[in-house]
Coordinates of C-alpha atoms in Angstrom, one line a residue:
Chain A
X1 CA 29.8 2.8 70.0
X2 CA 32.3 -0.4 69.8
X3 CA 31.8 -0.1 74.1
X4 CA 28.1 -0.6 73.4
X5 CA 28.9 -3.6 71.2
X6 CA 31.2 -5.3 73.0
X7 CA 29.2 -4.8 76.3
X8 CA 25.9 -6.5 74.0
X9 CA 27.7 -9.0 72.8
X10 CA 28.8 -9.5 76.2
X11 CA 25.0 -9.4 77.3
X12 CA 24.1 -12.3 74.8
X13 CA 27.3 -14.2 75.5
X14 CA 26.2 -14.4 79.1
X15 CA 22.3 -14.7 78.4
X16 CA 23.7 -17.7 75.4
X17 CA 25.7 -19.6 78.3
X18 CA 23.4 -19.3 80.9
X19 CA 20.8 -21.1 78.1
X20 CA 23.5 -23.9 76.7
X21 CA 24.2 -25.3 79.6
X22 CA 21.3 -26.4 81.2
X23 CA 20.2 -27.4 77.3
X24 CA 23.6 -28.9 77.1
X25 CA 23.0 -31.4 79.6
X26 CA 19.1 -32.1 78.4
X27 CA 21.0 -33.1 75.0
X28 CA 23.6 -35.5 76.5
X29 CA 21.0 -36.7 78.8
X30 CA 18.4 -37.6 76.1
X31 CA 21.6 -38.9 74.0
X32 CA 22.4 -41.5 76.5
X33 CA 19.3 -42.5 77.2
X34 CA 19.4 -44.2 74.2
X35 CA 22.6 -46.1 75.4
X36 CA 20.5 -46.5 78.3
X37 CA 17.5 -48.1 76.2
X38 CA 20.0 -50.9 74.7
X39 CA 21.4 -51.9 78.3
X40 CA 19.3 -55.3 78.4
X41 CA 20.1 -55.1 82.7
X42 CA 18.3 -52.0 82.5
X43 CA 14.9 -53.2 81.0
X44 CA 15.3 -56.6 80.7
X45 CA 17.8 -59.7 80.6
X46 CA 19.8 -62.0 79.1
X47 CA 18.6 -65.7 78.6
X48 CA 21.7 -67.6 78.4
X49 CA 21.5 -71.2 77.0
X50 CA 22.8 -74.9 77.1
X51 CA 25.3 -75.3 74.9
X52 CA 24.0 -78.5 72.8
X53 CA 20.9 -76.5 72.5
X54 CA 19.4 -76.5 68.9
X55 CA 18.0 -74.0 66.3
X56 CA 14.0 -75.4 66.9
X57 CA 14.7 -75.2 70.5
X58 CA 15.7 -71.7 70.9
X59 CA 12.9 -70.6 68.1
X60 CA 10.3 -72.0 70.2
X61 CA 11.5 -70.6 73.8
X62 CA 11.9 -67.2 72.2
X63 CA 8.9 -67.2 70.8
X64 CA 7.7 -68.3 74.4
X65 CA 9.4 -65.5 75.7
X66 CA 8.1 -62.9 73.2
X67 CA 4.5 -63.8 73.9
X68 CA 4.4 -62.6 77.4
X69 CA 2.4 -59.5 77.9
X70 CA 5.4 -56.7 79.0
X71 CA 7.9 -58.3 77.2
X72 CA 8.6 -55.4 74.0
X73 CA 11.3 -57.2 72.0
X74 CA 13.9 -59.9 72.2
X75 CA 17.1 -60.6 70.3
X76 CA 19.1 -63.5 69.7
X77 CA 22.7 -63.5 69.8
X78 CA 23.9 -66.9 67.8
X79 CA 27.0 -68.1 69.8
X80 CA 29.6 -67.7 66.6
X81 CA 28.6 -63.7 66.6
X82 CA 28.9 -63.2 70.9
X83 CA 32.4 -65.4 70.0
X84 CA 33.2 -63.1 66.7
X85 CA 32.2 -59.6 69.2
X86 CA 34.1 -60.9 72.4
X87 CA 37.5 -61.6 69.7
X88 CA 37.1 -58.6 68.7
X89 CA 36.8 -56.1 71.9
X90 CA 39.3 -58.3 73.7
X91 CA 41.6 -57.7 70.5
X92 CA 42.3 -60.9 70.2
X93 CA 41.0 -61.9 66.5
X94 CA 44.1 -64.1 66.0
X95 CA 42.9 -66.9 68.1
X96 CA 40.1 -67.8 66.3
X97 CA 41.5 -70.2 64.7
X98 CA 42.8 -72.0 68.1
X99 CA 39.6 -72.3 69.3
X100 CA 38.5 -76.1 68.4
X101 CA 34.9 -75.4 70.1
X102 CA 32.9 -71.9 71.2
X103 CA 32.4 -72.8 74.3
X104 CA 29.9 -69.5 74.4
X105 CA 26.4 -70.2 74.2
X106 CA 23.5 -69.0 72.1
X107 CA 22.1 -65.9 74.1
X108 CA 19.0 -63.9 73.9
X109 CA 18.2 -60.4 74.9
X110 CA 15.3 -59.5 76.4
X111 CA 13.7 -56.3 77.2
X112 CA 10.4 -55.6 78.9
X113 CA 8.3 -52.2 79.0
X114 CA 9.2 -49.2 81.2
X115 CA 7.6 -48.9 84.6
X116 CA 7.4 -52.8 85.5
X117 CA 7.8 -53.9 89.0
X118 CA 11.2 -55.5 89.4
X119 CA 9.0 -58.8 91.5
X120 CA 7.4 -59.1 87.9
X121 CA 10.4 -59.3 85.9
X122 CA 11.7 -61.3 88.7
X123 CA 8.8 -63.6 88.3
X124 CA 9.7 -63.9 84.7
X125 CA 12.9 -65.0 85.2
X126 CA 12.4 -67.5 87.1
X127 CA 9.6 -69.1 84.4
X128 CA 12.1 -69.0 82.1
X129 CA 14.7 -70.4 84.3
X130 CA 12.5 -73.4 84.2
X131 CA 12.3 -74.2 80.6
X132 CA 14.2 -77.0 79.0
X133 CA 17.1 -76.1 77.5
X134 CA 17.7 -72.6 78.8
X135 CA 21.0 -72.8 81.5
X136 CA 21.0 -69.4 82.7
X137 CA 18.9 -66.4 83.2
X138 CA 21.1 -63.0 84.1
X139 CA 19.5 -60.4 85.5
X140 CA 20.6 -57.7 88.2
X141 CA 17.8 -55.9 89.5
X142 CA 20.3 -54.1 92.3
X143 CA 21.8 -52.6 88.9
X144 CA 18.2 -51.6 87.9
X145 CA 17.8 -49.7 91.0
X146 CA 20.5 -48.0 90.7
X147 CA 20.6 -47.0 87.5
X148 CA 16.9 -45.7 87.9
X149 CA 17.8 -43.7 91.2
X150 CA 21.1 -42.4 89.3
X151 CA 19.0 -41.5 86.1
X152 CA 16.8 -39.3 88.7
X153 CA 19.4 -37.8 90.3
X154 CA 20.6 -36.6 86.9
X155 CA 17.0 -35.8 85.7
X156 CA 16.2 -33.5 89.0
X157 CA 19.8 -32.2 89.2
X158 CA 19.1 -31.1 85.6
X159 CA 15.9 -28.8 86.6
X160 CA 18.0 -27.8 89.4
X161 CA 20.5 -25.9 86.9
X162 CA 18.1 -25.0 84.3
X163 CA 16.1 -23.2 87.1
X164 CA 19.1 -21.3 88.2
X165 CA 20.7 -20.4 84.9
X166 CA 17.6 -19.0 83.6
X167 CA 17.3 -17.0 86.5
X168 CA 20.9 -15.8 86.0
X169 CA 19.8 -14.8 82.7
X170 CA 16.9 -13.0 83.6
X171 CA 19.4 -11.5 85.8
X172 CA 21.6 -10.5 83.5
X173 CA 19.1 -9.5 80.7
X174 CA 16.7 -7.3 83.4
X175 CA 20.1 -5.8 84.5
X176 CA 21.0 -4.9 80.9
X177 CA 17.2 -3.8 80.0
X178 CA 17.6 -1.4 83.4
X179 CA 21.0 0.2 82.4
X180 CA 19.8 0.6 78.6
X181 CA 16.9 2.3 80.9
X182 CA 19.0 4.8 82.8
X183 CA 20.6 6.0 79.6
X184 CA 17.7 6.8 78.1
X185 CA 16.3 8.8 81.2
X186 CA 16.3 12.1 79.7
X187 CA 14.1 11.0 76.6
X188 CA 12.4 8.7 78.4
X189 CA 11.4 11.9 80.4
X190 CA 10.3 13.9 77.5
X191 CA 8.4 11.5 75.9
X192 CA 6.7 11.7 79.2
X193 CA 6.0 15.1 79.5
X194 CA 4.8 15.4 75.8
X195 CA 2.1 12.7 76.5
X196 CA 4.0 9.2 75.0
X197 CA 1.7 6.4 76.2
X198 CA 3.2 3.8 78.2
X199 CA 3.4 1.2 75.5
X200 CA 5.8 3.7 73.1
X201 CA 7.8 4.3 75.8
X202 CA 9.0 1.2 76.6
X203 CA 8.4 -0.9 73.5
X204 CA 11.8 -0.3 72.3
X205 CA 13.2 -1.9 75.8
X206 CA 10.9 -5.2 75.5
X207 CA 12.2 -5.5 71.7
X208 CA 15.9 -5.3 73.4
X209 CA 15.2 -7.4 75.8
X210 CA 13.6 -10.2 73.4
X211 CA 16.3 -9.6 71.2
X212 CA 18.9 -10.0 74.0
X213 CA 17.0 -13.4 74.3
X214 CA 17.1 -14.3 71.2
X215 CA 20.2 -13.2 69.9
X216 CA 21.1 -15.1 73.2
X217 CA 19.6 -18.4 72.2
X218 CA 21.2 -18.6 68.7
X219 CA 24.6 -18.1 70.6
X220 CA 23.4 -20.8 72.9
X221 CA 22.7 -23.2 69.9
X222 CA 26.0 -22.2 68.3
X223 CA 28.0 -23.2 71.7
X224 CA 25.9 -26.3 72.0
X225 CA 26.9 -27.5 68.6
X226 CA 30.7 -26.6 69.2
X227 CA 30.6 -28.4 72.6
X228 CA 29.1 -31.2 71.1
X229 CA 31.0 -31.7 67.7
X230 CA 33.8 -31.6 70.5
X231 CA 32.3 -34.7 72.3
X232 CA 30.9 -36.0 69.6
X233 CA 34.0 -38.8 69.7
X234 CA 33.8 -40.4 73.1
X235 CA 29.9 -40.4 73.3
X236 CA 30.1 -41.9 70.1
X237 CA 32.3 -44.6 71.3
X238 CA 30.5 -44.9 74.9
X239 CA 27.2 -45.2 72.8
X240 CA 28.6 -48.0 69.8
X241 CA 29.2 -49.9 72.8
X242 CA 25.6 -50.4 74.0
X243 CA 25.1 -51.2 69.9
X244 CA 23.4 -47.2 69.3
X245 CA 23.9 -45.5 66.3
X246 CA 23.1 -41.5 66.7
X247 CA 24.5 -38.9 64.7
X248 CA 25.1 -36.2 67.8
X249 CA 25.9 -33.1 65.6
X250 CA 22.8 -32.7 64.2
X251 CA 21.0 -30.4 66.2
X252 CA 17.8 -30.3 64.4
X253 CA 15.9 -27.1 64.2
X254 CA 13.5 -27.8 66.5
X255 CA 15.7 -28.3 68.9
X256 CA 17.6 -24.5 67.8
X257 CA 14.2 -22.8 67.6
X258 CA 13.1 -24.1 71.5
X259 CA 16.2 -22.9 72.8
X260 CA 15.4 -19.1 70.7
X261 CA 11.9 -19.3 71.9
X262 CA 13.7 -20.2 75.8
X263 CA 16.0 -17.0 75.2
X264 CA 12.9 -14.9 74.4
X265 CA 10.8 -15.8 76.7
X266 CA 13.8 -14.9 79.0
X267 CA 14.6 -12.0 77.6
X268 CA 11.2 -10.6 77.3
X269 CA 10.3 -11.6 80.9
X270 CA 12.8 -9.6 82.4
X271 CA 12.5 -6.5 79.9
X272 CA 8.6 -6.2 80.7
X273 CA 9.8 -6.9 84.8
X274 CA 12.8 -4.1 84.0
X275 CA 10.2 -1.7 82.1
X276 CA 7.4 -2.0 84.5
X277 CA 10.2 -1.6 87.7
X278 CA 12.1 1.4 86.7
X279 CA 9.5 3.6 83.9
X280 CA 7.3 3.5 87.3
X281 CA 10.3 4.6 88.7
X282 CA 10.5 7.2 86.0
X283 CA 7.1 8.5 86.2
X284 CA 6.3 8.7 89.5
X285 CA 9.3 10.3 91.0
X286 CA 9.2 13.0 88.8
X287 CA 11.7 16.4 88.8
X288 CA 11.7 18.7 85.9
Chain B
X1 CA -12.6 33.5 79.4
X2 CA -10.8 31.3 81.7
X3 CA -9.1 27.9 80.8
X4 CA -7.4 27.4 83.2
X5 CA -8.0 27.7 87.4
X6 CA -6.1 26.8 90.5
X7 CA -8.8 26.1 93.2
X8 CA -7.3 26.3 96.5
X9 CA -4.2 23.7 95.6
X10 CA -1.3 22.7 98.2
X11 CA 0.9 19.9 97.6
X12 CA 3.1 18.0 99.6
X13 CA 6.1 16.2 98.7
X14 CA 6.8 12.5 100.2
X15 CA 9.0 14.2 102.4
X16 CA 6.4 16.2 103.8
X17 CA 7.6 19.3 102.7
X18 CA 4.9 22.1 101.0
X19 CA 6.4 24.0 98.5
X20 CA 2.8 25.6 97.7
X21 CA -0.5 26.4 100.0
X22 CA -3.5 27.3 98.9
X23 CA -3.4 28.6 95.7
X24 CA -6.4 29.6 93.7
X25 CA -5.5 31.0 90.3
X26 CA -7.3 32.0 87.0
X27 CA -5.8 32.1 83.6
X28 CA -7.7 33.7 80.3
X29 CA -7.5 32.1 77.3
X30 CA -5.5 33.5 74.4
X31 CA -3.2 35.6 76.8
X32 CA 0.6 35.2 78.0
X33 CA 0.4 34.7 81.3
X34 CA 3.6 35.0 83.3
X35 CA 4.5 33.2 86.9
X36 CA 7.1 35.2 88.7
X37 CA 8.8 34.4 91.6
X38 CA 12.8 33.4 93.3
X39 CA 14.1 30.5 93.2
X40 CA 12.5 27.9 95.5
X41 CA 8.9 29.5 95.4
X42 CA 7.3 26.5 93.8
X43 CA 6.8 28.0 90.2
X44 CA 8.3 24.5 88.5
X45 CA 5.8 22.6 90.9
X46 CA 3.1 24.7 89.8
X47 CA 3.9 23.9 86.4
X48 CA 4.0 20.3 87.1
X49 CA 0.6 20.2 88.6
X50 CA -0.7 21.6 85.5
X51 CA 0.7 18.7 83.1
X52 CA -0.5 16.2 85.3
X53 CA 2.7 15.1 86.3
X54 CA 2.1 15.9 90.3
X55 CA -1.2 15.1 92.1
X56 CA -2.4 18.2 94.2
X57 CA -2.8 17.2 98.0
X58 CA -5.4 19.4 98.1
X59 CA -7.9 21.5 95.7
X60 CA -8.6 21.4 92.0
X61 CA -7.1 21.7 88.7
X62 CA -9.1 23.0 85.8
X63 CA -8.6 23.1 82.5
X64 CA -11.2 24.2 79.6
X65 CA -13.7 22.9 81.9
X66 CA -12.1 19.8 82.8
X67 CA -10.9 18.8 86.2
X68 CA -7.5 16.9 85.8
X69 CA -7.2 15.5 89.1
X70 CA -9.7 13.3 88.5
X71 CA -7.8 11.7 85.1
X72 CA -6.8 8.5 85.0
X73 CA -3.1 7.5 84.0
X74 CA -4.1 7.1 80.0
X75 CA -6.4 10.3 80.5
X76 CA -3.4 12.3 81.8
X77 CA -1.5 11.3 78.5
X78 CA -3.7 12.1 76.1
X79 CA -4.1 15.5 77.8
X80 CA -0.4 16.2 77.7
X81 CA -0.4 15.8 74.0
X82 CA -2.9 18.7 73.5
X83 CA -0.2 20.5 75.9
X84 CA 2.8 22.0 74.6
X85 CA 5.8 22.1 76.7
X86 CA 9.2 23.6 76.6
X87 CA 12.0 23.4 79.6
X88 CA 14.9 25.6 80.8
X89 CA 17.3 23.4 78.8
X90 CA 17.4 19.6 78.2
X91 CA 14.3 19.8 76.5
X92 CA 15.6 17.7 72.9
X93 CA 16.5 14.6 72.8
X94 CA 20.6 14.8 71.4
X95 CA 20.6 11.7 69.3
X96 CA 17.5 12.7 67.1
X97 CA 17.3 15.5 64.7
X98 CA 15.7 18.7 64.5
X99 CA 12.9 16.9 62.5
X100 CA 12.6 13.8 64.4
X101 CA 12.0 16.4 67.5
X102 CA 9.4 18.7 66.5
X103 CA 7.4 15.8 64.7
X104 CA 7.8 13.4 67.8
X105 CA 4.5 14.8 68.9
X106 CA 2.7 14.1 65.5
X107 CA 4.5 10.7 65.8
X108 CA 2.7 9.6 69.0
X109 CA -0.6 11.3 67.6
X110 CA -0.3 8.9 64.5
X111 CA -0.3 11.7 62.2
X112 CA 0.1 10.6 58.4
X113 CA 4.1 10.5 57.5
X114 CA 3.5 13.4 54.7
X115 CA 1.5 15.2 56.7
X116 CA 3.9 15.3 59.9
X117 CA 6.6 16.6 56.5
X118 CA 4.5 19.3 55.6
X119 CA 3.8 20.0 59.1
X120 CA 7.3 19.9 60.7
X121 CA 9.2 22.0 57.8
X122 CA 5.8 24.9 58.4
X123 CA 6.5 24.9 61.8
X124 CA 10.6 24.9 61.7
X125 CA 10.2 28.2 58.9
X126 CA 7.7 29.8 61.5
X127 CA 10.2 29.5 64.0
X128 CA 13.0 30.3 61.6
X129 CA 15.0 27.2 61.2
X130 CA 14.0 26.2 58.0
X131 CA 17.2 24.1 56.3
X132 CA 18.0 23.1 59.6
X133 CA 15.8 19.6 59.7
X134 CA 18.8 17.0 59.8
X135 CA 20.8 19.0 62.1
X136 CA 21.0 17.4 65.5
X137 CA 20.5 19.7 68.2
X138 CA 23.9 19.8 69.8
X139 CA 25.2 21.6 66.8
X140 CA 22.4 24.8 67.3
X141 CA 23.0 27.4 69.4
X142 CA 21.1 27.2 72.6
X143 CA 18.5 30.1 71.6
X144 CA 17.7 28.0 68.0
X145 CA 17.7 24.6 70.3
X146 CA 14.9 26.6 72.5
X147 CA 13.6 27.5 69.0
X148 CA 13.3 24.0 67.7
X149 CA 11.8 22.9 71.6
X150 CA 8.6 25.7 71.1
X151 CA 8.4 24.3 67.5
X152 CA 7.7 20.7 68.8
X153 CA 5.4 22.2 71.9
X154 CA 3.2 24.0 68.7
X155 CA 3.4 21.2 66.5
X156 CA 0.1 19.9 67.4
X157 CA -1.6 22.9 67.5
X158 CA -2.2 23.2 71.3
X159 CA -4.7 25.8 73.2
X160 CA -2.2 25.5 76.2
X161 CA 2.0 25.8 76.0
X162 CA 3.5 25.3 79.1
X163 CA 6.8 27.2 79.6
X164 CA 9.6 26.7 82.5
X165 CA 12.2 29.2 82.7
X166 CA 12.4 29.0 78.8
X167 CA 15.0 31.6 78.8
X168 CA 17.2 30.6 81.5
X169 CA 20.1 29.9 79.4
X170 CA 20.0 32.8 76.9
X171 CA 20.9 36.2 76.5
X172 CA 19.1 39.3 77.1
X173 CA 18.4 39.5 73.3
X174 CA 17.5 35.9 72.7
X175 CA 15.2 35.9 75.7
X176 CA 13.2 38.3 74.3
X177 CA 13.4 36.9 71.0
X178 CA 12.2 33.7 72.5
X179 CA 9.5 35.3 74.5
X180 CA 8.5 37.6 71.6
X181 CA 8.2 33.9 69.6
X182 CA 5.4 32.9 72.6
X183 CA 3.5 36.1 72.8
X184 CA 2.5 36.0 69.4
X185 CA 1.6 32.4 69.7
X186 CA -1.4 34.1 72.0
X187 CA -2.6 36.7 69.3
X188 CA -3.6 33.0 67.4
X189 CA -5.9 31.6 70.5
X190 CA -3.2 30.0 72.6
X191 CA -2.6 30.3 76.4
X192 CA 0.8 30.5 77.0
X193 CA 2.1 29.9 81.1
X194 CA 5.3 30.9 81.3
X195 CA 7.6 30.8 84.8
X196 CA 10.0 33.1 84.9
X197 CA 12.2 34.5 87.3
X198 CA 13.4 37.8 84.7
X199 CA 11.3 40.5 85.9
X200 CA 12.8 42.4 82.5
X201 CA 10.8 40.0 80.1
X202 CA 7.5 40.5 82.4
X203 CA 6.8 43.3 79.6
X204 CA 5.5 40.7 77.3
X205 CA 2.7 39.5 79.7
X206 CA -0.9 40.1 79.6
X207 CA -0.8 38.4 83.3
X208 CA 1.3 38.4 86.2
X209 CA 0.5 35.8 89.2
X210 CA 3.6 35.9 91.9
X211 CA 5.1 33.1 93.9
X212 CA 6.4 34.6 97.1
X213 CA 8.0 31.8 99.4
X214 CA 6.6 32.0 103.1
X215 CA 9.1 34.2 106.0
X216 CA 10.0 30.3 107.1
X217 CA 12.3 28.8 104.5
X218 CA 10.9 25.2 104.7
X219 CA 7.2 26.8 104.4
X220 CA 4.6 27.3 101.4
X221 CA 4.5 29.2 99.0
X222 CA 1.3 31.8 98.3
X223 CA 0.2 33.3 95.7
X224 CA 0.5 37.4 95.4

């Protein structure tokens, strides 16, 4: 008895990894996108400008700026704040009071809509390059590029392991479904012979099987949480940095109830696959 | 009249070997009909080719006017729950008792839950194993476990019970008390088949039929 529920346990531990990682991954990958949202390099720009520039001045280029078709939001950064944020990252709030002018200048960040041609946003720039009392447009599209390419890498590299753990764990759970199977031959044979139909006999292996996925994808959610209240800290910190606020430990139940619904739809596949491969097995090979 | 025939059936394994050859064979209904023969002849074949569970190479299968052969998968199982069957031995499943056994039949059927009661305690005092329902079978001896196996193969009422070597692992005395058990099941309309290879217990049958294995080992069986 404790054999069988150790070895289950063991079934669902497997089935539950094979689900959190891949679902692991998808988490911290749609977490950081977020980060990746606030990188102005990534979307957009910063609009750097002369130092003697006024109040009106920036108002009115901003505005400029924000009328433009694919432009989706832009921010201004008053030069006392960028000066307040650098003190403070570099650790260096002491010298404030050294520092007779700020010699940083008003900034504004600029993002544009997803899927715009890096010639447009390039075209952009250099409009704004040209209006009175901006100094310097910064914008990277080599870093664009590469971030894009890295962020498909990831995103295909992602499918890559989900495709493979969920065929371990249709592995894993078919392989379970069949040995649950072969220990049950000798009922499995009288039911048979004292006319069970097809669906009684094996409806008790596709409720193990969904169980095995399920019971799997509540371990999964379980290990996902621990794994992420464990990283919770530096992601937090990575994140803060690109100015997002996410709270990372709540997995919302959404979330917990796609990964059950992953598990049984895993774990259901393989028991009808299991059910179908061996009962026919059963049946047809028969020897009173 | 007869309920059951064997019209010219051989079958062949996948490996190609024949255990029977043209057998033609008529059973009357109501009597205890045994199937004789050593070991090897092809009477557990026969058997199987009765409930379905083998597909005859060649000939027909009738019973009560119904050619089997030509049953589909779900046809096949519907007929084997109006067939009663008992084995040599392994015929309970260990892990269920007495009660879950004989009503398993009734279970599949859909029978009412206080019906298949009223039914299963009937048919465990016919057999005499009343007070015995939560037992599980490894705890009865092996003649009350082929007891409680006949009282699940009657459950349903069947016209048919289908017997392999029911006595195989009992005594002289329980043998006959087993067999005496299925011979009276044939003074109430059923047809009882019953393989045997205990020419001793033959005294109970209305009907012989005898497998004799052909001078080649590796050849068919015929009927005598």
């Amino acid at each position: 008895m404790l054999v069988h529920v150790v070895m289950t346990f063991f079934v669902m531990l497997l089935i539950g990894v094979s689900i959190a990682l891949p679902s692991g991954l998808w988490v911290i990958r749609d977490y950081l996108s977020y980060a990746d949202l606030a990188w102005p390099t990534e979307r957009g720009f910063n609009v750097f400008f002369e130092r003697d520039a006024v109040d009106t001045q920036i108002d009115s280029t901003a505005q400029t700026i924000r009328n433009h078709n694919f432009v989706t939001e832009v921010f201004l950064i008053p030069k006392s704040v960028a000066l307040e944020e650098f003190l403070t990252a570099a650790d260096l709030p002491h010298i404030a009071d050294g520092i007779a002018e700020n010699p940083l200048p008003d900034t504004l960040t600029v993002f544009v809509k997803e899927n715009i041609q890096i010639a447009e946003v390039e075209r952009l720039t250099e409009f704004i390059q040209k209006l009175a009392t901006v100094d310097q447009v910064s914008y990277d599209p080599q870093i664009t590029v590469r971030f894009s390419a890295i962020h498909t890498i990831f995103n295909r590299l992602l499918w890559v392991v989900a495709g493979t753990f969920c065929l371990f764990a249709l592995f894993v759970s078919a392989s379970a479904v069949r040995i649950a199977i072969e220990s049950r031959f000798h009922e499995i044979r009288i039911l048979h012979v004292i006319g069970s139909p097809r669906r009684i006999t094996r409806g008790p292996f596709l409720w193990c099987g969904f169980m095995y996925g399920v019971l799997g994808g509540i371990l999964a959610a379980v290990l996902l949480t621990l794994v992420l209240i464990f990283v919770e800290e530096p992601l937090r910190t990575l994140t803060a940095s690109y100015g997002v606020e996410r709270d990372l430990q709540s997995l919302d139940w959404t979330f917990v109830g796609i990964v059950c619904a992953i598990g049984a739809t895993l774990g259901l596949s393989s028991a009808l696959y299991s059910t179908w491969r061996h009962l026919h097995r059963v049946t047809r090979n028969w020897v009173i | 009249m007869k309920i059951i025939e064997f019209n010219g059936v051989d079958h062949v394994f996948p490996d190609g070997t024949t255990p029977l050859q043209n057998i033609s064979l008529s059973i009357e209904e109501g009597t205890l009909h045994f199937v004789v023969g050593p070991s090897g002849s092809g009477k557990t074949t026969l058997l199987n080719l009765l409930l379905g569970l083998y597909q005859p190479a060649e000939g027909e299968i009738w019973v009560n006017q119904c050619n089997i052969c030509l049953l589909s998968e779900r046809q096949l199982t519907l007929y084997r729950q109006h067939v009663g069957t008992v084995f040599q031995q392994n015929n309970l499943i260990p892990h269920r008792t007495v009660f879950e056994n004989v009503a398993m039949p009734l279970w599949l059927r859909g029978t009412e839950r206080s019906e298949v009661q009223r039914y299963v305690v009937q048919m465990l005092s016919g057999v005499g194993l009343q007070g015995f329902e939560d037992v599980l079978p490894l705890h009865l001896s092996s003649g009350d476990q082929q007891r409680v196996a006949i009282a699940r193969a009657l459950i349903t009422g069947p016209r048919i019970v289908v017997a392999d070597e029911p006595t195989g692992n009992l005594d002289r005395q329980l043998s006959g008390s087993v067999t005496q058990l299925l011979k009276h099941q044939t003074t109430l309309g059923v047809t009882v088949i019953m393989v045997s290879h205990d020419e001793e217990l033959t005294r109970y049958a209305d009907a012989i039929s005898r497998l004799e294995p052909a001078p080649n080992m590796f050849g068919a069986s015929t009927l005598k």
